[in-house]
XYZ file of C-alpha atoms in Angstrom:
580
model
C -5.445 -59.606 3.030
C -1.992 -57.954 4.067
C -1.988 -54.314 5.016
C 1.072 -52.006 4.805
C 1.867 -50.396 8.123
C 0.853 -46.364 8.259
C 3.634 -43.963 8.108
C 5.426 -43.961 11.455
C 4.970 -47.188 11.872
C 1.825 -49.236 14.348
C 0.477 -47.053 16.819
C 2.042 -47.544 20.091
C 0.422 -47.355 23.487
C 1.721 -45.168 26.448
C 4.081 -47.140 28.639
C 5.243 -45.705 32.273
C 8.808 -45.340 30.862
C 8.221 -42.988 27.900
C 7.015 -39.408 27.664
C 4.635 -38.527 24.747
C 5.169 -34.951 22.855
C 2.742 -35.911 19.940
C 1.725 -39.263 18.988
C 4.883 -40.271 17.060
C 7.823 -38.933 19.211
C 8.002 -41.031 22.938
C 11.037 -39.440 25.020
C 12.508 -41.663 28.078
C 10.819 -40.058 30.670
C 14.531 -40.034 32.638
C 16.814 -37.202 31.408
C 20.038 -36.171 32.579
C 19.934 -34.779 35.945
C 22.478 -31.904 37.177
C 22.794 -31.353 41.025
C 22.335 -28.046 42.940
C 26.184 -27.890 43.599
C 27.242 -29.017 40.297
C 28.381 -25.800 38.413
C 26.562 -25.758 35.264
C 26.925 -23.435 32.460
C 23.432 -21.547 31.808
C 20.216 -21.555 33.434
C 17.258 -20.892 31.498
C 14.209 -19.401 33.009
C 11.219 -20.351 30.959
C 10.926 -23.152 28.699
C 8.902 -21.180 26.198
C 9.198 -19.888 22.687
C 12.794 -18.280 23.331
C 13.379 -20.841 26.201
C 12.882 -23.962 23.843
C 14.936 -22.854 21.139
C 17.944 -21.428 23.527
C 18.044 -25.305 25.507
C 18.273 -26.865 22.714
C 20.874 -25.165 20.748
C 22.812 -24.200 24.076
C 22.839 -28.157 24.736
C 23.642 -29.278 21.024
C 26.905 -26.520 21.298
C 28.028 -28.729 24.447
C 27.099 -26.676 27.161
C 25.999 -27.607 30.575
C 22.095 -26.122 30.493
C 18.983 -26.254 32.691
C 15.933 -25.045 31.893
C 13.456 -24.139 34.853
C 9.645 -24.067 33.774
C 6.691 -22.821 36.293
C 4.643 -25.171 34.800
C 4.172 -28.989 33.719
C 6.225 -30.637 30.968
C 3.226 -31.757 28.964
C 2.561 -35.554 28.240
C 0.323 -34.953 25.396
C -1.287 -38.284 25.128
C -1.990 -37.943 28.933
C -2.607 -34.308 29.803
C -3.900 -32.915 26.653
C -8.194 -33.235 25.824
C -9.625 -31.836 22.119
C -11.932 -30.110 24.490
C -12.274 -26.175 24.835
C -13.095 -26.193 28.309
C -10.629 -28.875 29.265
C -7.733 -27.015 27.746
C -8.007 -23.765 30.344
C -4.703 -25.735 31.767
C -2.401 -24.139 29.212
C -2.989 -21.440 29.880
C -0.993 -18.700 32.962
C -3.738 -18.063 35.067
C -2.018 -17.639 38.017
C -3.104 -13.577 40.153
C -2.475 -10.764 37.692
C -2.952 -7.815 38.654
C -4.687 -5.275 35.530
C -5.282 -1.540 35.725
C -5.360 1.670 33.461
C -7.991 3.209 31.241
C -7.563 0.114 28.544
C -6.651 -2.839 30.732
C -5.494 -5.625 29.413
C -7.254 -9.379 29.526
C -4.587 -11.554 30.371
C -4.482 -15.241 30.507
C -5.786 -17.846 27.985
C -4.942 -15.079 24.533
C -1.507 -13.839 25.323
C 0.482 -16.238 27.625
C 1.262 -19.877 28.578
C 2.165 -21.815 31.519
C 4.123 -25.408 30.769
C 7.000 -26.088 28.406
C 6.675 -25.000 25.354
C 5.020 -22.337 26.751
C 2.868 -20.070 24.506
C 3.714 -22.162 21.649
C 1.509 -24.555 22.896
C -1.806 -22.602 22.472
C -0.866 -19.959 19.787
C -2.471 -20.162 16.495
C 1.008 -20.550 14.646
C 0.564 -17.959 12.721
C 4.393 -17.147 11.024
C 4.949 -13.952 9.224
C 8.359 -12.617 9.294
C 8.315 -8.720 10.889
C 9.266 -6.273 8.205
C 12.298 -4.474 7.235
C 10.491 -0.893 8.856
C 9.467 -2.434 11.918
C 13.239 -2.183 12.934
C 13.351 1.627 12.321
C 10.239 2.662 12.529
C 11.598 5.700 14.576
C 14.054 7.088 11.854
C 11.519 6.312 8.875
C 7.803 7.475 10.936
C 9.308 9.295 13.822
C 6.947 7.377 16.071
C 8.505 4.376 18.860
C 12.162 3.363 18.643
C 14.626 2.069 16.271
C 16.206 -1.609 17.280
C 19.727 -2.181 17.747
C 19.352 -5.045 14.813
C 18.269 -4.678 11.406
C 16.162 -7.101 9.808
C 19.078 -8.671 7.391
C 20.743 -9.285 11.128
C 17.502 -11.904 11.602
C 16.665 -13.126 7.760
C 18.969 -16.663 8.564
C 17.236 -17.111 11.457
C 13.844 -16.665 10.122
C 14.790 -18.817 7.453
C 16.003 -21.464 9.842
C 13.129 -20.998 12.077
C 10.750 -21.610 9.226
C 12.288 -25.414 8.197
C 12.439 -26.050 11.398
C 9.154 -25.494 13.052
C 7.871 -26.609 9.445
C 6.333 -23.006 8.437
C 3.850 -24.028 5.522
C 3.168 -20.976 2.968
C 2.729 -19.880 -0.132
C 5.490 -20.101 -3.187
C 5.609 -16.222 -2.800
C 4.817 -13.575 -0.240
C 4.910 -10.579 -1.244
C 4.896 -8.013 1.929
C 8.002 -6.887 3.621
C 11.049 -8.732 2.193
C 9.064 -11.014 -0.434
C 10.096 -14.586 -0.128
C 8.514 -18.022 -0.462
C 7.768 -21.026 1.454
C 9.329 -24.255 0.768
C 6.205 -26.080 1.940
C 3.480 -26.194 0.662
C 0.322 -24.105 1.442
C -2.641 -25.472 3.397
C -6.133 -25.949 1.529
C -8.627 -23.324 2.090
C -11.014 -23.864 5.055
C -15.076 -21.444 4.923
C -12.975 -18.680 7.207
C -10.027 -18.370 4.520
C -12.437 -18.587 1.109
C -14.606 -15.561 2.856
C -11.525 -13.240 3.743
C -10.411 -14.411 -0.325
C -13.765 -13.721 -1.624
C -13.888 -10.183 0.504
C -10.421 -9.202 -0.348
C -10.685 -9.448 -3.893
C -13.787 -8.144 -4.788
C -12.061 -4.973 -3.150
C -8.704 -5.069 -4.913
C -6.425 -6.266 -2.104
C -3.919 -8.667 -2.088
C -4.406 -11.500 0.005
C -1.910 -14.718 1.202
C -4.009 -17.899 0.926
C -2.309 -20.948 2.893
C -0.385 -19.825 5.530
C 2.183 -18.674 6.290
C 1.745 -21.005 9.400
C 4.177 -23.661 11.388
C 1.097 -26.237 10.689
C 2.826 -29.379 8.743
C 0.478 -29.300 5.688
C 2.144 -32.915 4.995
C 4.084 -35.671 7.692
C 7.710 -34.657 7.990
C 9.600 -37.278 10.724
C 7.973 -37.941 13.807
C 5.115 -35.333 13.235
C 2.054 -36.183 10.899
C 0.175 -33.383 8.918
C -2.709 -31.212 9.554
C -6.144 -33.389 9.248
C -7.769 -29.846 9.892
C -10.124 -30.268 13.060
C -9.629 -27.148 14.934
C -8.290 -27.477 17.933
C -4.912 -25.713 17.518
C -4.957 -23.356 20.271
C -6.296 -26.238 22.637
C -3.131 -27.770 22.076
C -2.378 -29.859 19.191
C -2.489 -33.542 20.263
C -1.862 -34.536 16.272
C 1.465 -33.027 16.502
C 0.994 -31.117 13.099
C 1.708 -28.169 14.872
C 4.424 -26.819 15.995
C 5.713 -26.059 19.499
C 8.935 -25.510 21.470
C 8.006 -28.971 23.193
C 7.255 -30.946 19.922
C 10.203 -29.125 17.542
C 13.040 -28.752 20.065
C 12.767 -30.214 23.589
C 13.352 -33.422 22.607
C 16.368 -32.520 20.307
C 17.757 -30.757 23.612
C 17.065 -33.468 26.143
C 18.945 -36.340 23.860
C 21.913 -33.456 23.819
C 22.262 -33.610 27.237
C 19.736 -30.638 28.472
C 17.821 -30.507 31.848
C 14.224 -29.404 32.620
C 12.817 -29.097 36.103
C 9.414 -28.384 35.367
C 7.083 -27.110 38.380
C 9.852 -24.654 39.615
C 9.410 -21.578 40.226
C 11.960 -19.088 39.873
C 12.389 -16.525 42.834
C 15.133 -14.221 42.647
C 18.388 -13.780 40.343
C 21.747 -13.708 43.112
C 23.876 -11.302 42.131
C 27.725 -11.532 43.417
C 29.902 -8.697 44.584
C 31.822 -8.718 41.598
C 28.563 -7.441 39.761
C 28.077 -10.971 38.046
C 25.270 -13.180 38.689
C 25.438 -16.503 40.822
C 22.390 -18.546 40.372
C 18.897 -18.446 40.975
C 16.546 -19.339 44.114
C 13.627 -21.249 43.136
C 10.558 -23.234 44.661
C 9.831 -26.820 43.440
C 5.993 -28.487 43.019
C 6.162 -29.153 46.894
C 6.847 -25.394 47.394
C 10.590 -26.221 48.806
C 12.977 -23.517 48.227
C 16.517 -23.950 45.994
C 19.028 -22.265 44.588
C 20.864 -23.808 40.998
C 24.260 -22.116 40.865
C 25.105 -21.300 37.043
C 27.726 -19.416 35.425
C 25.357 -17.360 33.597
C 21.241 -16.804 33.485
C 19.154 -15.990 30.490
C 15.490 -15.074 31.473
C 13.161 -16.354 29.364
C 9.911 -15.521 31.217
C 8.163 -13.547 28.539
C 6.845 -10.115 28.840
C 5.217 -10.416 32.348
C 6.891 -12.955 34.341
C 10.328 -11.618 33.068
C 9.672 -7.868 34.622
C 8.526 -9.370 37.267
C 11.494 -12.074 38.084
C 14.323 -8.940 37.553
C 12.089 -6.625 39.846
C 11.957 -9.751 42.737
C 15.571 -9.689 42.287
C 16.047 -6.095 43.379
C 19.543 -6.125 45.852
C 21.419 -3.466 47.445
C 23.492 -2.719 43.846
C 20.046 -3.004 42.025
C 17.377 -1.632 44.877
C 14.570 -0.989 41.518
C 15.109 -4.314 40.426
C 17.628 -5.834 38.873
C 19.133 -4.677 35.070
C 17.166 -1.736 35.960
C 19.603 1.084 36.145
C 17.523 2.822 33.014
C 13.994 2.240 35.074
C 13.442 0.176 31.782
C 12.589 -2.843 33.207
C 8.360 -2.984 33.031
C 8.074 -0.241 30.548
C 6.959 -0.105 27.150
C 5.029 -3.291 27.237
C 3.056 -3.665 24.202
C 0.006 -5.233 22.933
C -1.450 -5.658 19.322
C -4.812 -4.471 18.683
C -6.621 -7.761 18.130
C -10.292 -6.809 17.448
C -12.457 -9.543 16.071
C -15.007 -9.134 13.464
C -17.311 -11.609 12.737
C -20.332 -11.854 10.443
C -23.105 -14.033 9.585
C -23.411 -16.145 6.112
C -26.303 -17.166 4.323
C -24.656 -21.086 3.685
C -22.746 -22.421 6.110
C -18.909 -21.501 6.851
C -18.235 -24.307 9.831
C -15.300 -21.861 10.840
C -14.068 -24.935 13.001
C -12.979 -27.117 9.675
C -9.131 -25.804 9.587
C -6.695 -24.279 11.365
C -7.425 -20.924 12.549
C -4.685 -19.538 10.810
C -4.548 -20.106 7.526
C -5.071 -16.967 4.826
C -3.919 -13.485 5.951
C -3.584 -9.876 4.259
C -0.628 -7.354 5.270
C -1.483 -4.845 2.332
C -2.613 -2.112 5.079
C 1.130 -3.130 7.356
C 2.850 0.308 6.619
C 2.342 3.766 7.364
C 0.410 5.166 4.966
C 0.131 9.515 5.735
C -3.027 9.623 3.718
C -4.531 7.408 6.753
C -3.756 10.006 9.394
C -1.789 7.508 11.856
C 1.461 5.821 12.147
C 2.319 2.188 11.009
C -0.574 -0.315 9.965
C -2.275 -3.523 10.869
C -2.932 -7.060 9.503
C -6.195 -8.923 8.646
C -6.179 -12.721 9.502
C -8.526 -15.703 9.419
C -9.643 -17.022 13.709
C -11.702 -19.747 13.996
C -13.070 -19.481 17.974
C -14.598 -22.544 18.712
C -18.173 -22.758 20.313
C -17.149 -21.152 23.811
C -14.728 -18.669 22.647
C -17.235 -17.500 19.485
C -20.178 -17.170 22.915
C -18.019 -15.091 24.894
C -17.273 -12.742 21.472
C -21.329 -12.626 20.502
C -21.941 -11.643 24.346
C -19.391 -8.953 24.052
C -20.362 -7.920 20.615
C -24.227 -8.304 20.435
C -25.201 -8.153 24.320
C -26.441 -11.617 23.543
C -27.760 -13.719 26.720
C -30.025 -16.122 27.819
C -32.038 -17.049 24.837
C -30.793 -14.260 22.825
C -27.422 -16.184 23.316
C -28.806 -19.665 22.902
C -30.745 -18.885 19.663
C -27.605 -17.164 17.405
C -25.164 -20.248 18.651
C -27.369 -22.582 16.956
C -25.860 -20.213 14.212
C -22.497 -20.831 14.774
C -21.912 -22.927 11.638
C -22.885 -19.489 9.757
C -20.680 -17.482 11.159
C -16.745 -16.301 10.050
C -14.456 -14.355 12.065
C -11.591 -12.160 10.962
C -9.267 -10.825 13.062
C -7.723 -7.220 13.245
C -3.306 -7.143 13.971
C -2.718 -3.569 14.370
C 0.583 -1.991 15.913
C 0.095 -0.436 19.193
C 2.977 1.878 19.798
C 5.574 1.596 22.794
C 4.789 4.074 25.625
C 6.671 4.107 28.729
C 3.447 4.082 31.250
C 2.315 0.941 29.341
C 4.257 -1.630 32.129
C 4.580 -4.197 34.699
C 5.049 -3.506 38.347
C 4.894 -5.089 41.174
C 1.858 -5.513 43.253
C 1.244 -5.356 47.121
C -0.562 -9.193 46.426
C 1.345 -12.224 46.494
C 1.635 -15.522 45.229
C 1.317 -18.674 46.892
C 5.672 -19.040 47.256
C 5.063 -15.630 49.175
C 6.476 -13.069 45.735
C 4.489 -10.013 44.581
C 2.491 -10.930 41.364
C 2.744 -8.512 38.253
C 0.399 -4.878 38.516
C -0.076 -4.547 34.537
C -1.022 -1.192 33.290
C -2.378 -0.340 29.665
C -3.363 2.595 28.240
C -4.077 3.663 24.279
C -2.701 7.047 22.966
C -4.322 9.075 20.077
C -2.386 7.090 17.327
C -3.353 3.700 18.537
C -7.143 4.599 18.805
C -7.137 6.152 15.197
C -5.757 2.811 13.583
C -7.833 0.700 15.625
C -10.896 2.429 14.493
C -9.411 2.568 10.697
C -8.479 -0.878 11.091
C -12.098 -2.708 12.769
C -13.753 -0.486 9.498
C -11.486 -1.768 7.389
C -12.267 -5.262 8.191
C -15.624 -5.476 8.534
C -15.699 -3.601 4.710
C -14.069 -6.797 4.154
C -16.458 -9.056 6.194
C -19.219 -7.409 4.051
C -17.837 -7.709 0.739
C -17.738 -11.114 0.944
C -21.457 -11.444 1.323
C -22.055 -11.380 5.619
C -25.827 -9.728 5.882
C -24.628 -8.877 9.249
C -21.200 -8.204 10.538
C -20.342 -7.127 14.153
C -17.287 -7.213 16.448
C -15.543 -7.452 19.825
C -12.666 -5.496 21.006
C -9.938 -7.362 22.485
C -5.633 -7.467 22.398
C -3.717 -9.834 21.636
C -0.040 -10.923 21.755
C 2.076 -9.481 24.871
C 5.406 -8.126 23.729
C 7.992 -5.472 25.588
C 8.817 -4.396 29.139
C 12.746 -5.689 28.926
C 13.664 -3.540 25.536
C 16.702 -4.129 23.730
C 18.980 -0.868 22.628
C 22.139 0.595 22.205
C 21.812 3.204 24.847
C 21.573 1.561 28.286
C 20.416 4.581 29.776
C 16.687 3.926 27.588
C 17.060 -0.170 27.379
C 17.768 -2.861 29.588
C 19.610 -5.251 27.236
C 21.779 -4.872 24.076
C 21.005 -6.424 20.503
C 21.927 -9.642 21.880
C 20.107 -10.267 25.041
C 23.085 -9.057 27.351
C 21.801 -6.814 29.846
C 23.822 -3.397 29.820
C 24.176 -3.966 34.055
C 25.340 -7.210 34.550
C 27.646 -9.067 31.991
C 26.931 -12.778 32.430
C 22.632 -12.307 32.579
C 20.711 -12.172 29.690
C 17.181 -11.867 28.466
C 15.518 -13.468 25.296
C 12.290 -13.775 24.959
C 9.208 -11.289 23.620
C 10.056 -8.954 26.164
C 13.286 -8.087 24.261
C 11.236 -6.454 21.360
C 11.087 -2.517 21.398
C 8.673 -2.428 18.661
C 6.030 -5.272 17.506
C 4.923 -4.465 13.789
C 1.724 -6.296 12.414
C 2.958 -9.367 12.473
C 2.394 -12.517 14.815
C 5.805 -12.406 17.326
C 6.150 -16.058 17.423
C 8.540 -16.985 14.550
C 10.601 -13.767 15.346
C 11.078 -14.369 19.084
C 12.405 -17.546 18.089
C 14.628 -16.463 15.422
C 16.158 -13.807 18.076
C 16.811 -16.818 19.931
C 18.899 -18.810 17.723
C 20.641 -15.924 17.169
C 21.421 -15.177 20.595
C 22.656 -18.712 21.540
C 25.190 -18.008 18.275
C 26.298 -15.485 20.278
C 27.078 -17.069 23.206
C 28.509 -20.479 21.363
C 31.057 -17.893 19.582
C 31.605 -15.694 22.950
C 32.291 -19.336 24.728
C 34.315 -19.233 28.618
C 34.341 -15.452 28.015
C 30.749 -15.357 29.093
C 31.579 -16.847 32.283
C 34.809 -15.496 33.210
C 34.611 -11.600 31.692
C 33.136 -8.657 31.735
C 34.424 -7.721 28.260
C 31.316 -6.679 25.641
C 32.099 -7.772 22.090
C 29.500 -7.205 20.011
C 31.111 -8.809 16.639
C 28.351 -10.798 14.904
C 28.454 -14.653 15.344
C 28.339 -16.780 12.160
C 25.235 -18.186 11.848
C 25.549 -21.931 12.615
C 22.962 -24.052 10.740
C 24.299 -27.413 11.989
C 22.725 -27.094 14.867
C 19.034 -27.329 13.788
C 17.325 -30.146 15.149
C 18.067 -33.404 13.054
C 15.528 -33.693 9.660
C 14.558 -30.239 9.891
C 17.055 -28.439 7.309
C 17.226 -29.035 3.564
C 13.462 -30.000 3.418
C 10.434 -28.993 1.053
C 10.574 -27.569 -2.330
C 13.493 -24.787 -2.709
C 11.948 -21.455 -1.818
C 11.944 -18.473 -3.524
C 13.396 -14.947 -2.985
């Protein structure tokens, strides 16, 4: 009997001479390789969600462009497990340093270590910010207004969405309604009990995604077959990442990553312009990459924490800090989890934790008594994650513990987004502790005002109203964050931000910043998609700006065109045609 060959062709073994990012797409494990005296054009400092997108369109454009990444560049068919306890790897959990009356839990929810950084281990949840979250000062009088308007970023969410493969409903109605050009995912237990709660109360609810899950093959990445392990690292390659999406698009253009370095300190020149960057490689030996311009794409920890190593004699607070920005107004979302307990089985674990969301609560509403809103979205912890939430929500332990996880198939979680507002003693400092290359870690302090407490509160009722509606007879919850934005704000006064609406810091002309530390405001929505769509639109910029980047201090702010022939190849022009 003759069988066809599956899609993609036979499966092919690892060799020593390829690099896996997914089981269809082998790179040449050699790359182009720049040398510490050869001038290149822009050094990238974080491979991550920014990072990723900036190499690759940096390198397409024709630029000379190294990306340095603290941690591994991921073989997936070699490093990566569908195991919970064997995926701890992804995440940064290097020293931290956590204080204030809310401190924050960081490591394995808000932040990555690897290329592709958080992309790796998010859920993929992709909802576009709204139209208010970029003036939610003029319109609530509460945070700060961004130097960009949403129409600035609706290409570049568009482009982000083909290109990361954002699967979604035909129409979504929040914000700026739109569509999805493909299609939605089926409904897992998790999604039909946030449906089921939603509607018996009259709210609107998004079944599907919107999520950068491929809900069918598209090139070298096969679709969803909906086993669970998204945040442990997808080794189907159904979802998306910086390293699956757009490292290898930027490596065949010519792009450099030295993963396992370091960075250490930005140089700055007397001319006020910066030089290069000092680094330590995997056998802790010291470097320094000269480059005719530096964009820091750390995210919001490690990027406060690289410009305050780099405080000089011009910059003795830390470099771009002339505003004693740099740290302040980090953010985090309120990310409570409720989860309740079903007479039949949900088997939470049977589809991607995101996959059915509800922003009908996203804006301020004054009858509420608090600024700006929140989100309700299907999780999906697996068994370790969903122990750690019943200890923390029931006190369970020992037996207690062992007896409701032989429950766990009768259990749903839904997860609370809420907007936590900017406040400057929310930051990242520098502690007296140091890392193993001899550099203070990151002191992170957190602390909840009046507003955020009252839509927490509103919000964790809200959704376990929900959570009962739908039939739970018991429903209770843990309080947690999630998603790290902030601490290197964009603005248009440099004496209250440390960067303008393009990345360009307002002290020193040729360094940049782009990643989720750019954002001065974070909305209800997953950051993700819009920390990539920032950017593309940033490496616009600089393609249009071109030598003058290197060789000026002049600041034109004229908008770039927005270049769509640059997407990574089979990505644009896909799907059904969306709407709106």
């Amino acid at each position: 009997m003759l069988f066809k060959a599956p899609i993609g062709g036979p499966f092919q073994p690892n060799s020593p001479g390829h690099h896996s990012v997914g089981p269809m797409q082998r790179l040449p494990r050699t790359m182009r390789r720049f040398g510490e005296r050869e001038p290149i054009d822009y050094l990238i400092v974080g491979v991550g969600a920014a990072g990723g997108v900036l190499l690759q369109r940096l390198a397409r454009a024709g630029f000379k462009v190294v990306g340095l990444e603290a941690g591994p560049f991921w073989d997936t068919e070699r490093d990566w497990v569908s195991d919970e306890a064997g995926s701890h790897k992804l995440y940064w959990l290097d020293t931290r340093i956590v204080g204030g009356a809310n401190p924050l839990a960081l490591g394995a929810n808000n932040s990555g270590k690897g290329v592709g950084g958080s992309t790796v281990h998010w859920a993929a949840f992709t909802p576009r910010f709204h139209p208010s979250d970029f003036q939610i000062f003029t319109q609530d009088g509460v945070g700060a207004d961004w130097p960009i308007s949403y129409t600035d970023l609706k290409p570049y969410y568009e482009l982000m969405e083909m290109e990361i493969g954002v699967a979604g409903p035909a129409w979504f109605p929040w914000g700026d309604p739109h569509g999805y050009a493909l299609g939605p995912h089926p409904m897992g237990g998790v999604g039909n009990v946030l449906i089921k709660g939603c509607t018996k109360l009259g709210i609107p609810v998004s079944a599907g995604g919107p999520v950068a899950i491929l809900s069918g093959s598209r090139g070298k990445r096969p679709h969803c077959i909906y086993r669970g392990y998204c945040i442990q690292g997808c080794k189907v390659g159904a979802k998306a990442s910086t390293l699956i999406t757009h490292v290898p698009d930027a490596l065949s253009h010519g792009a450099e990553i030295r993963d396992l370095c370091m960075a250490a300190r930005i140089h700055v020149n007397d001319e006020n312009r910066v030089t290069g960057v000092t680094y330590f490689d995997r056998e802790g030996r010291e470097h320094f990459q000269a480059a005719r311009a530096v964009i820091v794409s750390g995210y919001s920890i490690e990027t406060p924490r690289l410009l305050l190593n780099s405080a000089c004699d011009r910059y003795p607070s830390g470099l771009a800090n002339s505003s004693d920005t740099v740290g302040r107004y980090l953010m985090a979302q309120a990310g409570n989890v409720i989860l309740g307990r079903f007479q039949d089985p949900i088997r939470m674990y049977k589809a991607p934790p995101a996959h059915a969301l509800t922003e009908e609560f996203y804006e301020t509403d004054p009858k509420r008594g608090f600024a700006r809103g929140f989100a309700i979205q299907t999780v999906g912890p697996l068994p370790i994650a969903f122990a750690k939430q019943m200890i923390a929500a029931r006190g369970a332990w020992g037996w207690g513990l062992r007896r409701v996880m032989m429950d766990y198939n009768h259990w749903a979680a839904l997860g609370l987004l809420g907007e936590i507002l900017p406040w400057p003693d929310n930051r990242a400092t520098l502690a007296k502790e140091k890392d193993r290359f001899g550099l203070p870690v990151a002191h992170v302090s957190f602390n909840l005002r009046d507003n955020d407490k009252k839509l927490i509160e509103y919000g964790k009722n809200k959704v376990m109203e929900v959570m009962y509606a739908a039939g739970a007879e018991e429903v209770v919850q843990e309080a947690r964050y999630a998603h790290l934005v902030g601490a290197a704000r964009m603005g248009r006064n440099p004496a209250a931000s440390v960067t303008d609406g393009y990345g360009r810091t307002h002290d020193v002309a040729n360094l940049f910043v782009c990643d989720g530390s750019l954002l001065p405001t974070q909305g209800s929505a997953n950051p993700g998609l819009t920390i990539m769509a920032l950017a593309a639109r940033t490496a616009d910029y600089l393609i249009s700006q071109g030598e003058t980047v290197f060789t000026s201090n002049r600041r034109d702010a004229s908008p770039p065109p927005v270049r769509q022939n640059l997407s990574p190849a089979a990505t644009r022009h896909r799907g059904v045609p969306r709407l709106g």
